[in-house]
Amino acid sequence: MPRDPLSLPARLCLLAWDPARPGAADAARVHHLVRAGALVELVRRGLLRDDDGIATPADLDSETGDPVLDGLLELVRESLPHGWRPWVALHARVTFDAVREQLVAEGCLRAEKKRVLGVFPSVEYALARRDTAQALDRRVREVLAGQVPAGEVPERDAAVAVLAAAAELGCAGDPGGAGEQGTVDEPGAARGPGGAQGPGGAGARRRDRIAELAGRAAPAPALRGVLDEVCGAVSDETAHTKAPTGG
């Protein structure tokens, strides 16, 4: 696993990074995933709370010391009240960009200056610490496959796995963890990317496992409600992204 300084949104961003297609991380689905992770992290730290479905700052002064989280907290404080699902999408690119720069500072990503058409300056980002990303990928596979009892999974690891499953990231989209093909549901929802699967089999086992992990990631009912909401928003964006286009 990545070392402790990496926050929940930073872990999710790194997990979504495909070395073969680095530009694929800069997409709405990943932006929403990273924002969802930041919202959950702020709730876990007691700086955001649920007030009848509205994301509400606990106070006007507290900070985390993490510029990404504090930037989002300031945005919530200065904006009109919104529910959790709207906050997953609202200016999500801002949080993604901040997390990406944080990963550059941590040495996990590398920023490379380029010129488009030999004239226009641009920056491309590449994975600099493949071992860190691979360790995270392996850990998420283990957690989702049930190799560790849910009660023994650290809360942050459980949250990473549940959110990754909602976004159907590479390893999180493999129900069996050993070659079975399929998709997954977000926790607490009757519908979702895996909703078309029957009541038994790999899909049902995966839904049960994600529900266990969601309970571990969000032991308090209020946090579980937030986790369900943001996972639902990420899952909806993922389904929209994967939906066929054209006539």
PDB file of C-alpha atoms in Angstrom:
ATOM      1  CA  MET A   1       0.000   0.000   0.000  1.00  0.00           C
ATOM      2  CA  PRO A   2       1.083   3.615  -0.469  1.00  0.00           C
ATOM      3  CA  ARG A   3       2.641   5.191   2.578  1.00  0.00           C
ATOM      4  CA  ASP A   4       0.374   6.953   5.035  1.00  0.00           C
ATOM      5  CA  PRO A   5       0.632  10.572   3.761  1.00  0.00           C
ATOM      6  CA  LEU A   6      -1.444   9.663   0.704  1.00  0.00           C
ATOM      7  CA  SER A   7      -5.042  10.632   1.391  1.00  0.00           C
ATOM      8  CA  LEU A   8      -8.104   8.738   0.225  1.00  0.00           C
ATOM      9  CA  PRO A   9      -8.573  10.891  -2.926  1.00  0.00           C
ATOM     10  CA  ALA A  10      -4.853  10.610  -3.735  1.00  0.00           C
ATOM     11  CA  ARG A  11      -5.024   6.819  -3.494  1.00  0.00           C
ATOM     12  CA  LEU A  12      -8.056   6.728  -5.784  1.00  0.00           C
ATOM     13  CA  CYS A  13      -6.363   8.960  -8.351  1.00  0.00           C
ATOM     14  CA  LEU A  14      -3.271   6.765  -8.337  1.00  0.00           C
ATOM     15  CA  LEU A  15      -5.386   3.624  -8.580  1.00  0.00           C
ATOM     16  CA  ALA A  16      -7.117   5.045 -11.672  1.00  0.00           C
ATOM     17  CA  TRP A  17      -3.811   5.818 -13.404  1.00  0.00           C
ATOM     18  CA  ASP A  18      -3.185   3.548 -16.379  1.00  0.00           C
ATOM     19  CA  PRO A  19       0.483   3.720 -17.439  1.00  0.00           C
ATOM     20  CA  ALA A  20      -0.506   2.638 -20.964  1.00  0.00           C
ATOM     21  CA  ARG A  21      -3.148   5.383 -21.214  1.00  0.00           C
ATOM     22  CA  PRO A  22      -2.127   8.181 -18.815  1.00  0.00           C
ATOM     23  CA  GLY A  23      -4.547  10.644 -20.391  1.00  0.00           C
ATOM     24  CA  ALA A  24      -7.481   8.377 -19.506  1.00  0.00           C
ATOM     25  CA  ALA A  25      -7.228   9.477 -15.874  1.00  0.00           C
ATOM     26  CA  ASP A  26      -8.128  13.031 -16.915  1.00  0.00           C
ATOM     27  CA  ALA A  27     -11.791  12.174 -17.511  1.00  0.00           C
ATOM     28  CA  ALA A  28     -15.048  13.032 -15.784  1.00  0.00           C
ATOM     29  CA  ARG A  29     -15.405   9.551 -14.293  1.00  0.00           C
ATOM     30  CA  VAL A  30     -12.060   9.837 -12.490  1.00  0.00           C
ATOM     31  CA  HIS A  31     -12.697  13.471 -11.562  1.00  0.00           C
ATOM     32  CA  HIS A  32     -15.932  12.388  -9.872  1.00  0.00           C
ATOM     33  CA  LEU A  33     -14.226   9.446  -8.180  1.00  0.00           C
ATOM     34  CA  VAL A  34     -11.481  11.634  -6.728  1.00  0.00           C
ATOM     35  CA  ARG A  35     -14.011  14.223  -5.534  1.00  0.00           C
ATOM     36  CA  ALA A  36     -16.095  11.459  -3.920  1.00  0.00           C
ATOM     37  CA  GLY A  37     -13.008  10.283  -2.067  1.00  0.00           C
ATOM     38  CA  ALA A  38     -12.305  13.797  -0.830  1.00  0.00           C
ATOM     39  CA  LEU A  39     -15.874  14.193   0.443  1.00  0.00           C
ATOM     40  CA  VAL A  40     -15.715  10.872   2.298  1.00  0.00           C
ATOM     41  CA  GLU A  41     -12.337  11.806   3.768  1.00  0.00           C
ATOM     42  CA  LEU A  42     -13.709  15.088   5.103  1.00  0.00           C
ATOM     43  CA  VAL A  43     -16.670  13.293   6.676  1.00  0.00           C
ATOM     44  CA  ARG A  44     -14.359  10.696   8.214  1.00  0.00           C
ATOM     45  CA  ARG A  45     -12.320  13.503   9.771  1.00  0.00           C
ATOM     46  CA  GLY A  46     -15.419  15.180  11.174  1.00  0.00           C
ATOM     47  CA  LEU A  47     -15.121  18.349   9.080  1.00  0.00           C
ATOM     48  CA  LEU A  48     -18.192  17.722   6.922  1.00  0.00           C
ATOM     49  CA  ARG A  49     -21.456  16.319   8.215  1.00  0.00           C
ATOM     50  CA  ASP A  50     -24.764  15.297   6.732  1.00  0.00           C
ATOM     51  CA  ASP A  51     -27.638  17.664   7.517  1.00  0.00           C
ATOM     52  CA  ASP A  52     -30.817  16.168   6.022  1.00  0.00           C
ATOM     53  CA  GLY A  53     -28.931  15.182   2.895  1.00  0.00           C
ATOM     54  CA  ILE A  54     -26.944  18.430   2.631  1.00  0.00           C
ATOM     55  CA  ALA A  55     -23.136  18.483   2.847  1.00  0.00           C
ATOM     56  CA  THR A  56     -22.546  20.870   5.746  1.00  0.00           C
ATOM     57  CA  PRO A  57     -19.239  22.106   7.253  1.00  0.00           C
ATOM     58  CA  ALA A  58     -18.942  21.217  10.930  1.00  0.00           C
ATOM     59  CA  ASP A  59     -17.569  24.699  11.657  1.00  0.00           C
ATOM     60  CA  LEU A  60     -16.068  27.701   9.907  1.00  0.00           C
ATOM     61  CA  ASP A  61     -12.462  27.426  11.042  1.00  0.00           C
ATOM     62  CA  SER A  62     -11.128  23.861  11.164  1.00  0.00           C
ATOM     63  CA  GLU A  63      -8.582  22.642   8.614  1.00  0.00           C
ATOM     64  CA  THR A  64      -6.890  19.347   7.849  1.00  0.00           C
ATOM     65  CA  GLY A  65      -3.470  20.616   6.795  1.00  0.00           C
ATOM     66  CA  ASP A  66      -3.995  18.881   3.442  1.00  0.00           C
ATOM     67  CA  PRO A  67      -4.341  21.583   0.747  1.00  0.00           C
ATOM     68  CA  VAL A  68      -6.618  19.384  -1.391  1.00  0.00           C
ATOM     69  CA  LEU A  69      -9.070  18.691   1.407  1.00  0.00           C
ATOM     70  CA  ASP A  70      -8.887  22.224   2.774  1.00  0.00           C
ATOM     71  CA  GLY A  71      -9.535  23.626  -0.702  1.00  0.00           C
ATOM     72  CA  LEU A  72     -12.674  21.539  -1.038  1.00  0.00           C
ATOM     73  CA  LEU A  73     -13.778  22.431   2.476  1.00  0.00           C
ATOM     74  CA  GLU A  74     -13.423  26.130   1.641  1.00  0.00           C
ATOM     75  CA  LEU A  75     -15.409  25.634  -1.564  1.00  0.00           C
ATOM     76  CA  VAL A  76     -18.249  23.982   0.348  1.00  0.00           C
ATOM     77  CA  ARG A  77     -18.244  26.771   2.932  1.00  0.00           C
ATOM     78  CA  GLU A  78     -18.396  29.499   0.294  1.00  0.00           C
ATOM     79  CA  SER A  79     -21.016  27.872  -1.951  1.00  0.00           C
ATOM     80  CA  LEU A  80     -24.768  27.489  -1.802  1.00  0.00           C
ATOM     81  CA  PRO A  81     -25.896  24.333   0.030  1.00  0.00           C
ATOM     82  CA  HIS A  82     -25.845  21.171  -2.081  1.00  0.00           C
ATOM     83  CA  GLY A  83     -26.511  17.492  -1.540  1.00  0.00           C
ATOM     84  CA  TRP A  84     -23.775  14.902  -1.724  1.00  0.00           C
ATOM     85  CA  ARG A  85     -24.426  13.766  -5.280  1.00  0.00           C
ATOM     86  CA  PRO A  86     -24.204  17.279  -6.760  1.00  0.00           C
ATOM     87  CA  TRP A  87     -20.956  17.848  -4.865  1.00  0.00           C
ATOM     88  CA  VAL A  88     -19.409  14.785  -6.518  1.00  0.00           C
ATOM     89  CA  ALA A  89     -19.642  16.559  -9.871  1.00  0.00           C
ATOM     90  CA  LEU A  90     -19.560  20.289  -9.028  1.00  0.00           C
ATOM     91  CA  HIS A  91     -16.136  21.678 -10.062  1.00  0.00           C
ATOM     92  CA  ALA A  92     -14.728  18.159  -9.613  1.00  0.00           C
ATOM     93  CA  ARG A  93     -11.894  18.937 -12.035  1.00  0.00           C
ATOM     94  CA  VAL A  94     -10.497  21.402  -9.472  1.00  0.00           C
ATOM     95  CA  THR A  95     -10.063  18.652  -6.886  1.00  0.00           C
ATOM     96  CA  PHE A  96      -8.602  16.247  -9.452  1.00  0.00           C
ATOM     97  CA  ASP A  97      -6.014  18.803 -10.602  1.00  0.00           C
ATOM     98  CA  ALA A  98      -5.026  19.531  -6.995  1.00  0.00           C
ATOM     99  CA  VAL A  99      -4.641  15.824  -6.218  1.00  0.00           C
ATOM    100  CA  ARG A 100      -2.587  15.287  -9.360  1.00  0.00           C
ATOM    101  CA  GLU A 101      -0.186  18.041  -8.313  1.00  0.00           C
ATOM    102  CA  GLN A 102      -0.038  16.514  -4.838  1.00  0.00           C
ATOM    103  CA  LEU A 103       0.980  13.181  -6.364  1.00  0.00           C
ATOM    104  CA  VAL A 104       3.703  14.967  -8.334  1.00  0.00           C
ATOM    105  CA  ALA A 105       4.990  16.508  -5.096  1.00  0.00           C
ATOM    106  CA  GLU A 106       4.934  13.054  -3.446  1.00  0.00           C
ATOM    107  CA  GLY A 107       6.965  11.644  -6.329  1.00  0.00           C
ATOM    108  CA  CYS A 108       4.214   9.275  -7.465  1.00  0.00           C
ATOM    109  CA  LEU A 109       3.653  11.131 -10.741  1.00  0.00           C
ATOM    110  CA  ARG A 110       6.067  12.995 -12.978  1.00  0.00           C
ATOM    111  CA  ALA A 111       5.165  16.232 -14.783  1.00  0.00           C
ATOM    112  CA  GLU A 112       6.786  16.523 -18.202  1.00  0.00           C
ATOM    113  CA  LYS A 113       6.701  19.791 -20.115  1.00  0.00           C
ATOM    114  CA  LYS A 114       5.887  19.439 -23.800  1.00  0.00           C
ATOM    115  CA  ARG A 115       5.073  21.682 -26.740  1.00  0.00           C
ATOM    116  CA  VAL A 116       2.047  20.945 -28.887  1.00  0.00           C
ATOM    117  CA  LEU A 117       2.871  21.365 -32.572  1.00  0.00           C
ATOM    118  CA  GLY A 118       6.240  22.579 -31.389  1.00  0.00           C
ATOM    119  CA  VAL A 119       4.711  25.880 -30.233  1.00  0.00           C
ATOM    120  CA  PHE A 120       2.064  25.665 -27.503  1.00  0.00           C
ATOM    121  CA  PRO A 121       3.344  24.740 -24.018  1.00  0.00           C
ATOM    122  CA  SER A 122       1.704  21.752 -22.384  1.00  0.00           C
ATOM    123  CA  VAL A 123       2.291  19.394 -19.459  1.00  0.00           C
ATOM    124  CA  GLU A 124       1.943  15.627 -19.594  1.00  0.00           C
ATOM    125  CA  TYR A 125       1.847  13.452 -16.493  1.00  0.00           C
ATOM    126  CA  ALA A 126       3.407  10.007 -16.196  1.00  0.00           C
ATOM    127  CA  LEU A 127       3.501   7.396 -13.474  1.00  0.00           C
ATOM    128  CA  ALA A 128       6.809   7.758 -11.635  1.00  0.00           C
ATOM    129  CA  ARG A 129       6.380   5.139  -8.896  1.00  0.00           C
ATOM    130  CA  ARG A 130       4.919   2.091 -10.573  1.00  0.00           C
ATOM    131  CA  ASP A 131       5.639  -0.038  -7.497  1.00  0.00           C
ATOM    132  CA  THR A 132       3.382   2.149  -5.352  1.00  0.00           C
ATOM    133  CA  ALA A 133       0.537   1.971  -7.862  1.00  0.00           C
ATOM    134  CA  GLN A 134       0.954  -1.796  -8.239  1.00  0.00           C
ATOM    135  CA  ALA A 135       0.926  -2.315  -4.475  1.00  0.00           C
ATOM    136  CA  LEU A 136      -2.303  -0.348  -4.244  1.00  0.00           C
ATOM    137  CA  ASP A 137      -3.827  -2.358  -7.079  1.00  0.00           C
ATOM    138  CA  ARG A 138      -2.872  -5.661  -5.421  1.00  0.00           C
ATOM    139  CA  ARG A 139      -4.300  -4.561  -2.095  1.00  0.00           C
ATOM    140  CA  VAL A 140      -7.626  -3.551  -3.626  1.00  0.00           C
ATOM    141  CA  ARG A 141      -7.819  -6.915  -5.401  1.00  0.00           C
ATOM    142  CA  GLU A 142      -7.207  -8.737  -2.112  1.00  0.00           C
ATOM    143  CA  VAL A 143      -9.800  -6.693  -0.260  1.00  0.00           C
ATOM    144  CA  LEU A 144     -12.488  -7.094  -2.926  1.00  0.00           C
ATOM    145  CA  ALA A 145     -11.785 -10.802  -3.381  1.00  0.00           C
ATOM    146  CA  GLY A 146     -12.408 -11.412   0.312  1.00  0.00           C
ATOM    147  CA  GLN A 147      -8.922 -12.656   1.092  1.00  0.00           C
ATOM    148  CA  VAL A 148      -9.094 -10.659   4.328  1.00  0.00           C
ATOM    149  CA  PRO A 149     -12.161 -10.705   6.633  1.00  0.00           C
ATOM    150  CA  ALA A 150     -13.989  -7.396   6.285  1.00  0.00           C
ATOM    151  CA  GLY A 151     -13.623  -6.714  10.005  1.00  0.00           C
ATOM    152  CA  GLU A 152      -9.825  -6.832   9.667  1.00  0.00           C
ATOM    153  CA  VAL A 153      -9.604  -4.447   6.702  1.00  0.00           C
ATOM    154  CA  PRO A 154      -8.502  -0.924   7.707  1.00  0.00           C
ATOM    155  CA  GLU A 155     -11.317   1.579   7.238  1.00  0.00           C
ATOM    156  CA  ARG A 156      -9.466   3.596   4.606  1.00  0.00           C
ATOM    157  CA  ASP A 157      -8.593   0.470   2.601  1.00  0.00           C
ATOM    158  CA  ALA A 158     -12.261  -0.541   2.699  1.00  0.00           C
ATOM    159  CA  ALA A 159     -13.316   2.914   1.496  1.00  0.00           C
ATOM    160  CA  VAL A 160     -10.812   2.802  -1.383  1.00  0.00           C
ATOM    161  CA  ALA A 161     -12.126  -0.604  -2.476  1.00  0.00           C
ATOM    162  CA  VAL A 162     -15.799   0.397  -2.305  1.00  0.00           C
ATOM    163  CA  LEU A 163     -15.269   3.617  -4.250  1.00  0.00           C
ATOM    164  CA  ALA A 164     -13.061   1.883  -6.824  1.00  0.00           C
ATOM    165  CA  ALA A 165     -15.804  -0.703  -7.333  1.00  0.00           C
ATOM    166  CA  ALA A 166     -18.362   2.050  -7.937  1.00  0.00           C
ATOM    167  CA  ALA A 167     -16.098   3.453 -10.679  1.00  0.00           C
ATOM    168  CA  GLU A 168     -15.421  -0.018 -12.113  1.00  0.00           C
ATOM    169  CA  LEU A 169     -11.701   0.576 -12.164  1.00  0.00           C
ATOM    170  CA  GLY A 170      -9.696  -2.243 -13.782  1.00  0.00           C
ATOM    171  CA  CYS A 171      -9.213  -4.639 -10.858  1.00  0.00           C
ATOM    172  CA  ALA A 172     -12.449  -3.517  -9.194  1.00  0.00           C
ATOM    173  CA  GLY A 173     -14.462  -4.570 -12.215  1.00  0.00           C
ATOM    174  CA  ASP A 174     -13.403  -8.221 -11.860  1.00  0.00           C
ATOM    175  CA  PRO A 175     -15.882  -9.905  -9.502  1.00  0.00           C
ATOM    176  CA  GLY A 176     -13.913 -13.063  -8.938  1.00  0.00           C
ATOM    177  CA  GLY A 177     -10.461 -11.534  -8.778  1.00  0.00           C
ATOM    178  CA  ALA A 178      -9.295 -14.545 -10.761  1.00  0.00           C
ATOM    179  CA  GLY A 179     -10.500 -14.116 -14.294  1.00  0.00           C
ATOM    180  CA  GLU A 180     -14.299 -13.996 -13.912  1.00  0.00           C
ATOM    181  CA  GLN A 181     -15.801 -11.224 -15.963  1.00  0.00           C
ATOM    182  CA  GLY A 182     -18.514  -8.844 -14.819  1.00  0.00           C
ATOM    183  CA  THR A 183     -19.260  -5.606 -13.054  1.00  0.00           C
ATOM    184  CA  VAL A 184     -20.222  -4.493  -9.571  1.00  0.00           C
ATOM    185  CA  ASP A 185     -22.921  -2.562  -7.750  1.00  0.00           C
ATOM    186  CA  GLU A 186     -22.409   0.435  -5.564  1.00  0.00           C
ATOM    187  CA  PRO A 187     -23.116  -0.298  -1.880  1.00  0.00           C
ATOM    188  CA  GLY A 188     -26.641  -0.002  -0.585  1.00  0.00           C
ATOM    189  CA  ALA A 189     -28.308   0.259  -3.996  1.00  0.00           C
ATOM    190  CA  ALA A 190     -30.772  -2.089  -5.632  1.00  0.00           C
ATOM    191  CA  ARG A 191     -29.595  -1.075  -9.083  1.00  0.00           C
ATOM    192  CA  GLY A 192     -26.208  -0.349 -10.535  1.00  0.00           C
ATOM    193  CA  PRO A 193     -23.674  -1.563 -13.071  1.00  0.00           C
ATOM    194  CA  GLY A 194     -24.009  -5.141 -11.805  1.00  0.00           C
ATOM    195  CA  GLY A 195     -27.763  -5.032 -11.299  1.00  0.00           C
ATOM    196  CA  ALA A 196     -28.436  -7.097 -14.417  1.00  0.00           C
ATOM    197  CA  GLN A 197     -26.757 -10.148 -12.925  1.00  0.00           C
ATOM    198  CA  GLY A 198     -28.920 -12.844 -11.353  1.00  0.00           C
ATOM    199  CA  PRO A 199     -29.533 -13.341  -7.639  1.00  0.00           C
ATOM    200  CA  GLY A 200     -26.663 -15.837  -7.360  1.00  0.00           C
ATOM    201  CA  GLY A 201     -23.151 -16.279  -8.661  1.00  0.00           C
ATOM    202  CA  ALA A 202     -20.199 -13.934  -8.740  1.00  0.00           C
ATOM    203  CA  GLY A 203     -22.340 -10.798  -8.949  1.00  0.00           C
ATOM    204  CA  ALA A 204     -24.247 -11.622  -5.763  1.00  0.00           C
ATOM    205  CA  ARG A 205     -21.069 -12.563  -3.916  1.00  0.00           C
ATOM    206  CA  ARG A 206     -19.478  -9.297  -4.975  1.00  0.00           C
ATOM    207  CA  ARG A 207     -22.491  -7.287  -3.831  1.00  0.00           C
ATOM    208  CA  ASP A 208     -22.366  -8.983  -0.449  1.00  0.00           C
ATOM    209  CA  ARG A 209     -18.653  -8.325  -0.135  1.00  0.00           C
ATOM    210  CA  ILE A 210     -19.006  -4.651  -1.067  1.00  0.00           C
ATOM    211  CA  ALA A 211     -21.815  -4.274   1.469  1.00  0.00           C
ATOM    212  CA  GLU A 212     -19.520  -5.730   4.146  1.00  0.00           C
ATOM    213  CA  LEU A 213     -16.713  -3.395   3.142  1.00  0.00           C
ATOM    214  CA  ALA A 214     -19.050  -0.398   3.105  1.00  0.00           C
ATOM    215  CA  GLY A 215     -20.048  -1.223   6.668  1.00  0.00           C
ATOM    216  CA  ARG A 216     -16.368  -1.367   7.604  1.00  0.00           C
ATOM    217  CA  ALA A 217     -15.517   1.866   5.790  1.00  0.00           C
ATOM    218  CA  ALA A 218     -18.500   3.701   7.301  1.00  0.00           C
ATOM    219  CA  PRO A 219     -19.405   2.207  10.687  1.00  0.00           C
ATOM    220  CA  ALA A 220     -21.543   5.221  11.614  1.00  0.00           C
ATOM    221  CA  PRO A 221     -24.984   5.381   9.906  1.00  0.00           C
ATOM    222  CA  ALA A 222     -24.469   9.010   8.830  1.00  0.00           C
ATOM    223  CA  LEU A 223     -21.173   8.196   7.132  1.00  0.00           C
ATOM    224  CA  ARG A 224     -22.685   5.102   5.499  1.00  0.00           C
ATOM    225  CA  GLY A 225     -25.410   7.281   4.011  1.00  0.00           C
ATOM    226  CA  VAL A 226     -22.804   9.657   2.588  1.00  0.00           C
ATOM    227  CA  LEU A 227     -20.780   6.748   1.191  1.00  0.00           C
ATOM    228  CA  ASP A 228     -23.868   5.322  -0.500  1.00  0.00           C
ATOM    229  CA  GLU A 229     -24.716   8.699  -2.031  1.00  0.00           C
ATOM    230  CA  VAL A 230     -21.275   9.457  -3.443  1.00  0.00           C
ATOM    231  CA  CYS A 231     -20.833   5.883  -4.706  1.00  0.00           C
ATOM    232  CA  GLY A 232     -24.180   6.189  -6.446  1.00  0.00           C
ATOM    233  CA  ALA A 233     -23.038   9.373  -8.162  1.00  0.00           C
ATOM    234  CA  VAL A 234     -19.757   7.782  -9.267  1.00  0.00           C
ATOM    235  CA  SER A 235     -21.591   4.701 -10.506  1.00  0.00           C
ATOM    236  CA  ASP A 236     -24.038   6.828 -12.494  1.00  0.00           C
ATOM    237  CA  GLU A 237     -21.197   8.699 -14.177  1.00  0.00           C
ATOM    238  CA  THR A 238     -19.445   5.415 -14.936  1.00  0.00           C
ATOM    239  CA  ALA A 239     -22.600   3.971 -16.497  1.00  0.00           C
ATOM    240  CA  HIS A 240     -23.019   7.156 -18.533  1.00  0.00           C
ATOM    241  CA  THR A 241     -19.423   6.953 -19.741  1.00  0.00           C
ATOM    242  CA  LYS A 242     -19.791   3.317 -20.778  1.00  0.00           C
ATOM    243  CA  ALA A 243     -23.190   3.753 -22.421  1.00  0.00           C
ATOM    244  CA  PRO A 244     -23.101   3.259 -26.225  1.00  0.00           C
ATOM    245  CA  THR A 245     -23.488   6.379 -28.343  1.00  0.00           C
ATOM    246  CA  GLY A 246     -24.877   6.925 -31.771  1.00  0.00           C
ATOM    247  CA  GLY A 247     -28.062   5.791 -33.496  1.00  0.00           C
TER     248      GLY A 247
END
